[in-house]
GROMACS .gro file of C-alpha atoms in nm:
model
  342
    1UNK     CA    1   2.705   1.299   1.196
    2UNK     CA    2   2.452   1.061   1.332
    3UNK     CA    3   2.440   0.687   1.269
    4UNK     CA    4   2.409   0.519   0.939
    5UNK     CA    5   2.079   0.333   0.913
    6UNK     CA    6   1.980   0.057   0.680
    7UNK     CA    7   1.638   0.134   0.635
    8UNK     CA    8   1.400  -0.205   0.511
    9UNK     CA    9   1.031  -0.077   0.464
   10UNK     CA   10   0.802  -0.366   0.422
   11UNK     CA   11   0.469  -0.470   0.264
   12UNK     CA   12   0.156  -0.405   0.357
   13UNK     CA   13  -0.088  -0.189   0.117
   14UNK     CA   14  -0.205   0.115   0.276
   15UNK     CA   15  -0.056   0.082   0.580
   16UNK     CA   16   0.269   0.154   0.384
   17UNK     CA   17   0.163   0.555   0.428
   18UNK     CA   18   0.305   0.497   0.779
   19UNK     CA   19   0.685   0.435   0.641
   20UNK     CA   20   0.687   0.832   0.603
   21UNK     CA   21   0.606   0.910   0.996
   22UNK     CA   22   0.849   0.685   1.077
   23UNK     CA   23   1.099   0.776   0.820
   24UNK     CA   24   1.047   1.149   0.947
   25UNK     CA   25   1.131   1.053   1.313
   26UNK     CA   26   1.393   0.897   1.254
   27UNK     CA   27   1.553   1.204   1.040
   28UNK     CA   28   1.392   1.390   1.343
   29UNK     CA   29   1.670   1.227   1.595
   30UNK     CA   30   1.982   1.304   1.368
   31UNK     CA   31   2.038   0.924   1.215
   32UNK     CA   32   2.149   0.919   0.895
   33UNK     CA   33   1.949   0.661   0.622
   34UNK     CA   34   2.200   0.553   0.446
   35UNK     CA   35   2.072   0.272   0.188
   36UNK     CA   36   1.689   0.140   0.187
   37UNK     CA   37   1.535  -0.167   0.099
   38UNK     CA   38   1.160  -0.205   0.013
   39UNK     CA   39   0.914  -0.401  -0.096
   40UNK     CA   40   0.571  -0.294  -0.244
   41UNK     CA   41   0.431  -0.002  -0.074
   42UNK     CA   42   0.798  -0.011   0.102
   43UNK     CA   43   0.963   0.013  -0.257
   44UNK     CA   44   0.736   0.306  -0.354
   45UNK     CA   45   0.810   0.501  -0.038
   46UNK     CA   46   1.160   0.401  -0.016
   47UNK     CA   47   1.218   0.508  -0.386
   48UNK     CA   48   1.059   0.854  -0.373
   49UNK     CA   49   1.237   0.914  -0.049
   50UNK     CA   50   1.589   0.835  -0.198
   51UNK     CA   51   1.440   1.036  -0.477
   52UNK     CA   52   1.444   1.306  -0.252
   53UNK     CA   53   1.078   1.350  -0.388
   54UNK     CA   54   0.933   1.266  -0.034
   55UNK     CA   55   0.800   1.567   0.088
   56UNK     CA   56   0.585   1.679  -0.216
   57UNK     CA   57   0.480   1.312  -0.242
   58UNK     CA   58   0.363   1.356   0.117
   59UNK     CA   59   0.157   1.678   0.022
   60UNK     CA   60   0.002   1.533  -0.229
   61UNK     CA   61  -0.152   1.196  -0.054
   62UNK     CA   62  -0.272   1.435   0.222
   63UNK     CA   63  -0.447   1.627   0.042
   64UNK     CA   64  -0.644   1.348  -0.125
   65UNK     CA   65  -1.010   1.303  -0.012
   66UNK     CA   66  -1.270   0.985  -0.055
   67UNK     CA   67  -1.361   1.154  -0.461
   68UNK     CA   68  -1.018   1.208  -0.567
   69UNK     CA   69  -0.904   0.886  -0.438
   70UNK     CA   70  -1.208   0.729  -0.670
   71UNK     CA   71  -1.091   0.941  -0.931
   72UNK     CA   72  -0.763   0.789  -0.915
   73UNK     CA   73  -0.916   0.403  -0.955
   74UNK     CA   74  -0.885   0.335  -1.330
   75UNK     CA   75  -1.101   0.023  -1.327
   76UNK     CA   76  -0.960  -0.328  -1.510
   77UNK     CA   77  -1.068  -0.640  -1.503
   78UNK     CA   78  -0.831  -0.829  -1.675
   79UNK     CA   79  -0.559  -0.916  -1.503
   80UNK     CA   80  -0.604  -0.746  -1.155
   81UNK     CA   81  -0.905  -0.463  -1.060
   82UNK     CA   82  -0.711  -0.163  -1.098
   83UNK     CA   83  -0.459  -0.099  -1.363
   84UNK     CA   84  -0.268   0.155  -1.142
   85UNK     CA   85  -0.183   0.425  -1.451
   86UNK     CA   86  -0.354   0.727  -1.268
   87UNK     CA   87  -0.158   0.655  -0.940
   88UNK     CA   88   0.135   0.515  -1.094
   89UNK     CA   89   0.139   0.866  -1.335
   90UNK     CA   90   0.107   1.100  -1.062
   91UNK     CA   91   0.420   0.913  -0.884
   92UNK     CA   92   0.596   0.990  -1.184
   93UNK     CA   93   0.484   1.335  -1.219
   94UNK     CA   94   0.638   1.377  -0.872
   95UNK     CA   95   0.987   1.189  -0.891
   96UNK     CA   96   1.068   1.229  -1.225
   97UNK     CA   97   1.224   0.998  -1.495
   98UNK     CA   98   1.535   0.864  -1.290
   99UNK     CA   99   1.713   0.524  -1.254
  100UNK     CA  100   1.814   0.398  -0.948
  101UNK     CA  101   2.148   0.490  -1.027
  102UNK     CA  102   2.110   0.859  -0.992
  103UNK     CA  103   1.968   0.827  -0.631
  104UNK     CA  104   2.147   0.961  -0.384
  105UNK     CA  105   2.155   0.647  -0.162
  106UNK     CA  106   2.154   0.289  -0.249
  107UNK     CA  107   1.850   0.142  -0.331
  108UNK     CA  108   1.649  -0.225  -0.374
  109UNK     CA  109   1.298  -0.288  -0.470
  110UNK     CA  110   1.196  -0.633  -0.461
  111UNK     CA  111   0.916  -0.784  -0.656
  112UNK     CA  112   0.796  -1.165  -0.746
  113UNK     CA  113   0.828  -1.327  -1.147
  114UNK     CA  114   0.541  -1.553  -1.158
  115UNK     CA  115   0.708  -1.650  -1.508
  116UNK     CA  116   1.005  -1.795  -1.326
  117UNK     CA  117   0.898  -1.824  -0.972
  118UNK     CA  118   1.144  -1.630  -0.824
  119UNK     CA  119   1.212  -1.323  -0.614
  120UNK     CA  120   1.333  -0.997  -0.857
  121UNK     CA  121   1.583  -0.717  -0.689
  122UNK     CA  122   1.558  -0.386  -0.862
  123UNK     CA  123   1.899  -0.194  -0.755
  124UNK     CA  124   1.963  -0.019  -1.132
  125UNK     CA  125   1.739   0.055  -1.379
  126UNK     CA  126   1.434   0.268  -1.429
  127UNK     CA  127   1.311   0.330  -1.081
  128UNK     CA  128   0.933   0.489  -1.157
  129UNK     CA  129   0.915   0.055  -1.353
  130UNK     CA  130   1.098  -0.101  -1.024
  131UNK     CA  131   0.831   0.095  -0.771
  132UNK     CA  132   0.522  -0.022  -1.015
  133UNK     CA  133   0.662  -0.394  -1.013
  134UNK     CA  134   0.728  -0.445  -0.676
  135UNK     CA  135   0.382  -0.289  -0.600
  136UNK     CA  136   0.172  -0.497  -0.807
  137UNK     CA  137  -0.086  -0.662  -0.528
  138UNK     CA  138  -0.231  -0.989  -0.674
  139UNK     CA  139  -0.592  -0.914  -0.761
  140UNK     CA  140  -0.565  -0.527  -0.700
  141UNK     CA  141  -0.287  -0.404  -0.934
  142UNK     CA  142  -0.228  -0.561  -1.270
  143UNK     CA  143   0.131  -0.666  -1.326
  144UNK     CA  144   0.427  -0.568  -1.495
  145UNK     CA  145   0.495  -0.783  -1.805
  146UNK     CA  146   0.868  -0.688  -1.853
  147UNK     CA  147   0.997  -0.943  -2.177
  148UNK     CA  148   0.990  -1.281  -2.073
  149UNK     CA  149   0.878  -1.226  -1.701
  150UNK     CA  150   0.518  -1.137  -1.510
  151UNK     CA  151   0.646  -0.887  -1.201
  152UNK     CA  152   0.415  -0.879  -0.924
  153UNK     CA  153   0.412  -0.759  -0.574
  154UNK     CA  154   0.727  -0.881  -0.382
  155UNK     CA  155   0.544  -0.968  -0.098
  156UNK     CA  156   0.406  -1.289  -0.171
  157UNK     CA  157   0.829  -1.396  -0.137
  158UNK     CA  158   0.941  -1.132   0.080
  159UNK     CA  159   0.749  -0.876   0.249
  160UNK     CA  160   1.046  -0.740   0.458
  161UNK     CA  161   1.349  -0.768   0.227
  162UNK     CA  162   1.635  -0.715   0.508
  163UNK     CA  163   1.867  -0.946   0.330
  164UNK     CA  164   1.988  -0.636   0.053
  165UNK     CA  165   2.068  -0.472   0.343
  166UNK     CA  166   2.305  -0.664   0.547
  167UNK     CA  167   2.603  -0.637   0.373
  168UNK     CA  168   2.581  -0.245   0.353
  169UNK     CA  169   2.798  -0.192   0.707
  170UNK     CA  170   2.589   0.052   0.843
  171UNK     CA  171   2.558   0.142   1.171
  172UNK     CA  172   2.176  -0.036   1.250
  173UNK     CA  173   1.962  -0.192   1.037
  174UNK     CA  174   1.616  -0.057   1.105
  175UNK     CA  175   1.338  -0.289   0.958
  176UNK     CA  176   0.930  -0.144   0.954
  177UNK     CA  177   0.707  -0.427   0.983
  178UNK     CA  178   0.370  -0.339   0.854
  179UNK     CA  179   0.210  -0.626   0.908
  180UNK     CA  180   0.220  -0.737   1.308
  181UNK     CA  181   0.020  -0.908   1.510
  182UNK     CA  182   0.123  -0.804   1.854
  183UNK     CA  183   0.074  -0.404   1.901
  184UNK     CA  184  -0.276  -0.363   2.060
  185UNK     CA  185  -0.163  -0.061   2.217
  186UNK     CA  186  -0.180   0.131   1.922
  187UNK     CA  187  -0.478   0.269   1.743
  188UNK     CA  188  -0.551   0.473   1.438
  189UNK     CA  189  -0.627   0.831   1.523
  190UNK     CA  190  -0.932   0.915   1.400
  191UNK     CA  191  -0.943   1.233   1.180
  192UNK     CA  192  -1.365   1.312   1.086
  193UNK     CA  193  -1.467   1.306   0.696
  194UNK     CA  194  -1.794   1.309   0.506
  195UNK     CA  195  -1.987   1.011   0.550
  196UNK     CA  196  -2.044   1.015   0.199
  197UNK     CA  197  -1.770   1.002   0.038
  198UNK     CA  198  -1.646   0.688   0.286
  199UNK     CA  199  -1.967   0.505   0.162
  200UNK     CA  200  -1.901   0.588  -0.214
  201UNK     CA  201  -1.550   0.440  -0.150
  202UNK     CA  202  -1.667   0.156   0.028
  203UNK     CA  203  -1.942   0.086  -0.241
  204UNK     CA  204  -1.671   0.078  -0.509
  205UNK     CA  205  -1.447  -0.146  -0.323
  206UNK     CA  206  -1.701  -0.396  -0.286
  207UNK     CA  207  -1.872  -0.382  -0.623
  208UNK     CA  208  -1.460  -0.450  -0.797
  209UNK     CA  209  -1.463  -0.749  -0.504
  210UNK     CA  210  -1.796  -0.891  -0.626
  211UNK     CA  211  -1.742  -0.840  -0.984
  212UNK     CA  212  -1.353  -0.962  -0.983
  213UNK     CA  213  -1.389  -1.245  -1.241
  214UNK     CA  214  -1.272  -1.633  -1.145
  215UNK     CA  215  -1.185  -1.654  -1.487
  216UNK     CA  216  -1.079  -1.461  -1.808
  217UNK     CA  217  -1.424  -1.317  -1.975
  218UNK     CA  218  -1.489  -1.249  -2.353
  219UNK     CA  219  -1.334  -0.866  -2.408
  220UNK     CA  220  -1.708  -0.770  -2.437
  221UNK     CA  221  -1.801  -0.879  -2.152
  222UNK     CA  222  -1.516  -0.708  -1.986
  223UNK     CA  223  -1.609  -0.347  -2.131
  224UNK     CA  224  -1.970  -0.327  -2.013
  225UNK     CA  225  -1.856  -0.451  -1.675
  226UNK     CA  226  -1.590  -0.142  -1.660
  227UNK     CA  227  -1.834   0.094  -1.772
  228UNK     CA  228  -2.106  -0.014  -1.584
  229UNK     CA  229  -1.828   0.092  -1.304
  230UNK     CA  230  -1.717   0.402  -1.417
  231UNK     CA  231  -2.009   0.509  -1.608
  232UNK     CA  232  -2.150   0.836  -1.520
  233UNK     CA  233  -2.503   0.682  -1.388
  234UNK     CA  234  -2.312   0.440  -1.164
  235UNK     CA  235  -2.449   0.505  -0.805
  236UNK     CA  236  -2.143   0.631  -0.626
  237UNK     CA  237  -1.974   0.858  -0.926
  238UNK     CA  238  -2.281   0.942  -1.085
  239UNK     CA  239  -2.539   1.186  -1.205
  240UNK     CA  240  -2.731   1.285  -0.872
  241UNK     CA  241  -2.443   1.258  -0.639
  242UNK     CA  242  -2.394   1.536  -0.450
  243UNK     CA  243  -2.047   1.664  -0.455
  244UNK     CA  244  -2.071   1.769  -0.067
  245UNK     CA  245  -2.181   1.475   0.000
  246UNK     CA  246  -2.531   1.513   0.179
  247UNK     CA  247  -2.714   1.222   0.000
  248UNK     CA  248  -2.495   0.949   0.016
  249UNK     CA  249  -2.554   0.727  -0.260
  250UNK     CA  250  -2.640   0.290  -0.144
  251UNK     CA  251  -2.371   0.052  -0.194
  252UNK     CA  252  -2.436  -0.231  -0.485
  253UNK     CA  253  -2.692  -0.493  -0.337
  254UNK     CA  254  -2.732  -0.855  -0.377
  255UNK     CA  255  -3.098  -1.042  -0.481
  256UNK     CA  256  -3.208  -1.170  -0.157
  257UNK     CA  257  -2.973  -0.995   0.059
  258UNK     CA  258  -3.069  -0.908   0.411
  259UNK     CA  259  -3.114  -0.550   0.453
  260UNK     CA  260  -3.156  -0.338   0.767
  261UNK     CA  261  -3.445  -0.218   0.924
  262UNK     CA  262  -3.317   0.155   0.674
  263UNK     CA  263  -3.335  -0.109   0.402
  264UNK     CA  264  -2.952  -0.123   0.404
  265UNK     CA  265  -2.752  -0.389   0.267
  266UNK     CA  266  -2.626  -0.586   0.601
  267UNK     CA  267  -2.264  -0.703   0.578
  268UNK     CA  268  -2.153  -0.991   0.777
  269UNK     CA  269  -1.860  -0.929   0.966
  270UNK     CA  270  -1.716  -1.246   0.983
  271UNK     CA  271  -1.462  -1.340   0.695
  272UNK     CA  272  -1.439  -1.147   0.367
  273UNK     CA  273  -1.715  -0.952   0.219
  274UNK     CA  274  -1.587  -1.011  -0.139
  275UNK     CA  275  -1.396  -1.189  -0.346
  276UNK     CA  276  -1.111  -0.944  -0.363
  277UNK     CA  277  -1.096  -0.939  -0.019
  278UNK     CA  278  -1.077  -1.331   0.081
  279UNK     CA  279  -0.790  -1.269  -0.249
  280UNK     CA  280  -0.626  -1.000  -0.011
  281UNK     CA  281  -0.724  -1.142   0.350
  282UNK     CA  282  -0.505  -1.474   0.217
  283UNK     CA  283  -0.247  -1.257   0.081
  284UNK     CA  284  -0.176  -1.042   0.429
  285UNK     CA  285  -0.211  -1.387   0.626
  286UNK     CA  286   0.085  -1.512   0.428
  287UNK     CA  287   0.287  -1.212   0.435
  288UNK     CA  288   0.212  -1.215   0.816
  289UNK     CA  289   0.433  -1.541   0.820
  290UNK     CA  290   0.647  -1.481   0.568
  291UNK     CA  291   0.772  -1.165   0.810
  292UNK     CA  292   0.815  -1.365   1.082
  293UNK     CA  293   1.057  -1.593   0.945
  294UNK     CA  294   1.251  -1.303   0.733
  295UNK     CA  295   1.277  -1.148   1.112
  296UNK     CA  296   1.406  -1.495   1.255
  297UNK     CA  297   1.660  -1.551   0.975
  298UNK     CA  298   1.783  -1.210   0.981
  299UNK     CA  299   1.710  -1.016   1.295
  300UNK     CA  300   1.760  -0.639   1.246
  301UNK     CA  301   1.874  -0.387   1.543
  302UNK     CA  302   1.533  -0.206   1.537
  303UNK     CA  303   1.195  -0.349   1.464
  304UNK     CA  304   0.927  -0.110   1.430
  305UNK     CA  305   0.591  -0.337   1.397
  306UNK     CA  306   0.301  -0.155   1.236
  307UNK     CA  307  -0.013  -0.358   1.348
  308UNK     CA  308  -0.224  -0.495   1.079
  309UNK     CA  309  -0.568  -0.435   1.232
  310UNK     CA  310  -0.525  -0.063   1.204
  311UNK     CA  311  -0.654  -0.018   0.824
  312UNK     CA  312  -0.785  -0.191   0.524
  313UNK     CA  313  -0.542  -0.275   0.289
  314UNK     CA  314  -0.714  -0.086   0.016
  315UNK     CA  315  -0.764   0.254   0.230
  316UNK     CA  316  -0.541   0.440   0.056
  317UNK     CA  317  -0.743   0.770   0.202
  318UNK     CA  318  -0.596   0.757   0.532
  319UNK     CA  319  -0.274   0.883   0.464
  320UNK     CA  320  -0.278   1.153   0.736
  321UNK     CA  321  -0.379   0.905   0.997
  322UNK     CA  322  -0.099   0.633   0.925
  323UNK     CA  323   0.167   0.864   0.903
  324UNK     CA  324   0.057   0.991   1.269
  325UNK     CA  325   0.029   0.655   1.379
  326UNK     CA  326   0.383   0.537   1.210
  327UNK     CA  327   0.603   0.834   1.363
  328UNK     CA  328   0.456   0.767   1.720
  329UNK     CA  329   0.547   0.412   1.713
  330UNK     CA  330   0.896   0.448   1.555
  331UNK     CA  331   0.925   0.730   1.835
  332UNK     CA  332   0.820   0.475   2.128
  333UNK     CA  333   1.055   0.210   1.998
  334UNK     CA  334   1.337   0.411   1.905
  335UNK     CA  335   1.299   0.579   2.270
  336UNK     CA  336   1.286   0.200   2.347
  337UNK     CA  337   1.651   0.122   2.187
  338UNK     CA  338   1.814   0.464   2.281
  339UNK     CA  339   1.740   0.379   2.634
  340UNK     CA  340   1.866   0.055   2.657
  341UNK     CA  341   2.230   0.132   2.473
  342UNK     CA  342   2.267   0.411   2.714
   0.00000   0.00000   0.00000
């Protein structure tokens, strides 16, 4: 038998898709995962793996294109942009109703209580409710109210949750680091798509970024801005989209904004385009340092670092890509630590 890993798969939105690659190489070289430890996109990778669900879950993501990711997006603008059931239900449909005690490895999910300001560790319990805590991004995914408590995304305490780990005497404690700073080696391969669909996508993003309210808005207000999203007129969903995508339909424009010479909206590339995004550029920036001190504190034998430039946090569509880009950088470091112990 190989060596038993502690596997800690961190934070880091869509750029958790790359957990699987590196998940699958190191299966690929006989070690032997023997407990995980994740937090958000980490927790919800780490808990269908353990679920032994991983495999159909992968399937599934790959097989998703620009339209059925936007079918996915069930609009909200209450408490976060997207309430999460569509995704959140297919998840389920795929693991199962299980509790973290019927895995076959030990498991933690870590998420945040707003309520009582402190850091929440799922390791019993129902697992589908741990993964949809500990996933909650601030602004993107509404939270979990569980009694007393407001669950959201672990990251904002702990994006890499090593400590639940160290105490498990395995043989290496392998930590993925989604959110580094440091790999410009590494790029995202580039797999072709309709233009279309990426502009639809884009256009939806940006329209929940500009509409994402400061404040709480009367409930009427709150229903004509969701159906003015997913209403069947809306530009990107809509009646006179074409479903192969030859007439892309024009993102949501601003009075007064400048437009191209096309008469295209011009975005400016420095600093957030919307409000959801300065919500989730400041939310990646602390996670960013929050890492670095976990990895001080706690150093594990294997760091895989994920660089953060590679994708969007919200590009959920580029599954294929990450999990390319994830198994050829756990296979370069791993290659990296193999060569050095021998």
């Amino acid at each position: 038998m190989g060596k038993r890993v502690a596997l800690v798969l961190g934070s880091g939105g869509a750029r958790g898709y790359a957990h699987i690659g590196v998940i699958e190489e190191i299966e690929r070289r006989g070690y032997d995962i023997a407990c995980i430890a994740g937090c958000s996109m980490g927790a919800v990778i780490g808990g269908i793996y353990a679920a032994g669900k991983l495999d159909e879950y992968r399937s599934w993501i790959e097989s998703l294109d620009y339209l059925d990711v936007l079918r996915l997006v069930d609009v909200s603008f209450r408490l976060g942009a997207i309430r999460g059931d569509k995704v959140f239900g297919q998840i389920r449909k795929i693991v199962g109703e299980i509790n973290i005690e019927q895995l076959r490895i030990p498991y933690t999910a870590v998420a945040a209580d707003l309520t009582n300001q402190q850091e929440i560790w799922f390791q019993e319990g129902c697992l589908h409710q741990a993964m949809r805590a500990s996933a909650a991004i601030p602004s993107l995914f509404t939270p979990v109210v569980q009694g007393n408590r407001m669950l959201v995304d672990g990251g904002i305490l702990n994006p890499l949750p090593i400590v639940p780990v160290v105490s498990s005497h395995c043989d290496l404690i392998i930590a993925v680091n989604l959110n580094a700073t440091n790999q410009k080696q590494y790029q995202l391969p580039v797999i072709e798509r309709p233009a279309a669909f990426k502009m639809r996508f884009d256009a939806l993003i940006s329209s929940l970024g500009s509409r994402l309210p400061f404040r709480r808005k009367p409930a009427e207000q709150l229903m004509r801005l969701e159906q003015e999203i997913v209403a069947p007129a809306n530009p990107w969903l809509g009646e006179g989209a074409d479903p192969e995508g030859q007439q892309p339909a024009a993102a949501p424009q601003s009075e007064g904004a400048p437009k191209s010479a096309t008469g295209s909206f011009i975005v400016d590339n420095v600093g957030p385009a919307s409000l959801l995004d300065l919500i989730n550029q400041s939310f990646e920036v602390m996670q960013t340092s929050l890492a670095q001190y976990k990895i001080a504190g706690y150093p594990p034998d294997v760091l895989i670092n994920v660089p953060k430039r590679v994708c969007r946090f919200f590009e959920f569509y580029k599954a294929p890509e990450l999990i390319a880009l994830g198994r050829e950088i756990a296979r370069d470091t791993l290659d990296n630590h193999e060569g050095v112990r021998r």
